[in-house]
């Protein structure tokens, strides 16, 4: 019997990413928080997509949600970039930013 993986953790992570991006002031550890949430979301997407009984509807939903998430990150790109540059570890932050851009799925 296969364990069904629900989309609830994915939904929660997306909500957290959205809340973080839409916050009036980004916290000091914003780069780390964003990277962690994006990485966790990526892992969750992989878990969902590896289900042996994955339906086309779920696949399409995850793909559509990934596009929305990429769009959201893109929309806030300038603000995110400015925050990362201000971050104390700007070199590391900039590499995190490019990492987030590449794995924003």
One Martini backbone bead per residue (centre of mass of N, CA, C, O) as a GRO file, in nm:
protein
  105
    1UNK     BB    1   0.095   0.038   0.024
    2UNK     BB    2   0.055   0.364  -0.042
    3UNK     BB    3   0.159   0.674   0.047
    4UNK     BB    4  -0.009   0.960   0.066
    5UNK     BB    5   0.065   1.270  -0.068
    6UNK     BB    6   0.010   1.577   0.027
    7UNK     BB    7  -0.038   1.934  -0.037
    8UNK     BB    8  -0.021   2.081   0.238
    9UNK     BB    9   0.285   2.141   0.279
   10UNK     BB   10   0.305   2.309   0.021
   11UNK     BB   11   0.101   2.523   0.098
   12UNK     BB   12   0.247   2.621   0.353
   13UNK     BB   13   0.512   2.706   0.216
   14UNK     BB   14   0.389   2.910   0.022
   15UNK     BB   15   0.274   3.090   0.242
   16UNK     BB   16   0.544   3.158   0.378
   17UNK     BB   17   0.678   3.288   0.135
   18UNK     BB   18   0.467   3.504   0.092
   19UNK     BB   19   0.487   3.639   0.370
   20UNK     BB   20   0.785   3.712   0.346
   21UNK     BB   21   0.762   3.885   0.080
   22UNK     BB   22   0.515   4.078   0.201
   23UNK     BB   23   0.667   4.207   0.399
   24UNK     BB   24   0.749   4.513   0.497
   25UNK     BB   25   0.989   4.384   0.662
   26UNK     BB   26   1.280   4.241   0.644
   27UNK     BB   27   1.455   4.028   0.794
   28UNK     BB   28   1.781   3.963   0.862
   29UNK     BB   29   1.726   3.640   0.783
   30UNK     BB   30   1.593   3.630   0.502
   31UNK     BB   31   1.781   3.468   0.313
   32UNK     BB   32   1.763   3.205   0.480
   33UNK     BB   33   1.461   3.169   0.487
   34UNK     BB   34   1.416   3.159   0.184
   35UNK     BB   35   1.599   2.927   0.116
   36UNK     BB   36   1.465   2.717   0.299
   37UNK     BB   37   1.178   2.730   0.177
   38UNK     BB   38   1.257   2.664  -0.115
   39UNK     BB   39   1.391   2.392  -0.051
   40UNK     BB   40   1.145   2.257   0.083
   41UNK     BB   41   0.961   2.284  -0.161
   42UNK     BB   42   1.130   2.117  -0.353
   43UNK     BB   43   1.112   1.855  -0.190
   44UNK     BB   44   0.803   1.835  -0.197
   45UNK     BB   45   0.773   1.818  -0.500
   46UNK     BB   46   0.934   1.558  -0.533
   47UNK     BB   47   0.753   1.380  -0.361
   48UNK     BB   48   0.498   1.415  -0.528
   49UNK     BB   49   0.627   1.330  -0.816
   50UNK     BB   50   0.712   1.026  -0.698
   51UNK     BB   51   0.452   0.914  -0.710
   52UNK     BB   52   0.318   0.630  -0.844
   53UNK     BB   53   0.000   0.765  -0.842
   54UNK     BB   54   0.020   1.005  -1.019
   55UNK     BB   55  -0.167   1.257  -1.128
   56UNK     BB   56  -0.230   1.485  -1.367
   57UNK     BB   57  -0.364   1.697  -1.186
   58UNK     BB   58  -0.135   1.720  -0.980
   59UNK     BB   59   0.088   1.787  -1.172
   60UNK     BB   60  -0.041   2.045  -1.289
   61UNK     BB   61  -0.064   2.190  -1.019
   62UNK     BB   62   0.238   2.199  -0.947
   63UNK     BB   63   0.327   2.350  -1.199
   64UNK     BB   64   0.149   2.601  -1.156
   65UNK     BB   65   0.261   2.673  -0.872
   66UNK     BB   66   0.551   2.713  -0.965
   67UNK     BB   67   0.493   2.950  -1.150
   68UNK     BB   68   0.381   3.135  -0.931
   69UNK     BB   69   0.636   3.134  -0.754
   70UNK     BB   70   0.827   3.248  -0.965
   71UNK     BB   71   0.666   3.507  -1.006
   72UNK     BB   72   0.692   3.611  -0.717
   73UNK     BB   73   1.000   3.625  -0.711
   74UNK     BB   74   1.021   3.813  -0.956
   75UNK     BB   75   0.851   4.050  -0.842
   76UNK     BB   76   1.072   4.063  -0.581
   77UNK     BB   77   1.366   4.082  -0.685
   78UNK     BB   78   1.466   4.367  -0.610
   79UNK     BB   79   1.409   4.348  -0.307
   80UNK     BB   80   1.574   4.098  -0.254
   81UNK     BB   81   1.842   4.203  -0.363
   82UNK     BB   82   1.868   4.441  -0.166
   83UNK     BB   83   1.872   4.268   0.089
   84UNK     BB   84   2.121   4.096   0.017
   85UNK     BB   85   2.321   4.330  -0.004
   86UNK     BB   86   2.273   4.424   0.299
   87UNK     BB   87   2.382   4.189   0.391
   88UNK     BB   88   2.653   4.086   0.560
   89UNK     BB   89   2.666   3.834   0.344
   90UNK     BB   90   2.672   3.921   0.035
   91UNK     BB   91   2.810   3.696  -0.120
   92UNK     BB   92   2.638   3.467  -0.015
   93UNK     BB   93   2.366   3.594  -0.087
   94UNK     BB   94   2.406   3.602  -0.394
   95UNK     BB   95   2.428   3.296  -0.420
   96UNK     BB   96   2.151   3.237  -0.304
   97UNK     BB   97   1.991   3.390  -0.514
   98UNK     BB   98   2.077   3.220  -0.758
   99UNK     BB   99   1.973   2.960  -0.634
  100UNK     BB  100   1.678   3.045  -0.615
  101UNK     BB  101   1.637   3.097  -0.914
  102UNK     BB  102   1.702   2.798  -1.003
  103UNK     BB  103   1.506   2.661  -0.753
  104UNK     BB  104   1.209   2.796  -0.797
  105UNK     BB  105   1.029   2.498  -0.754
   0.00000   0.00000   0.00000
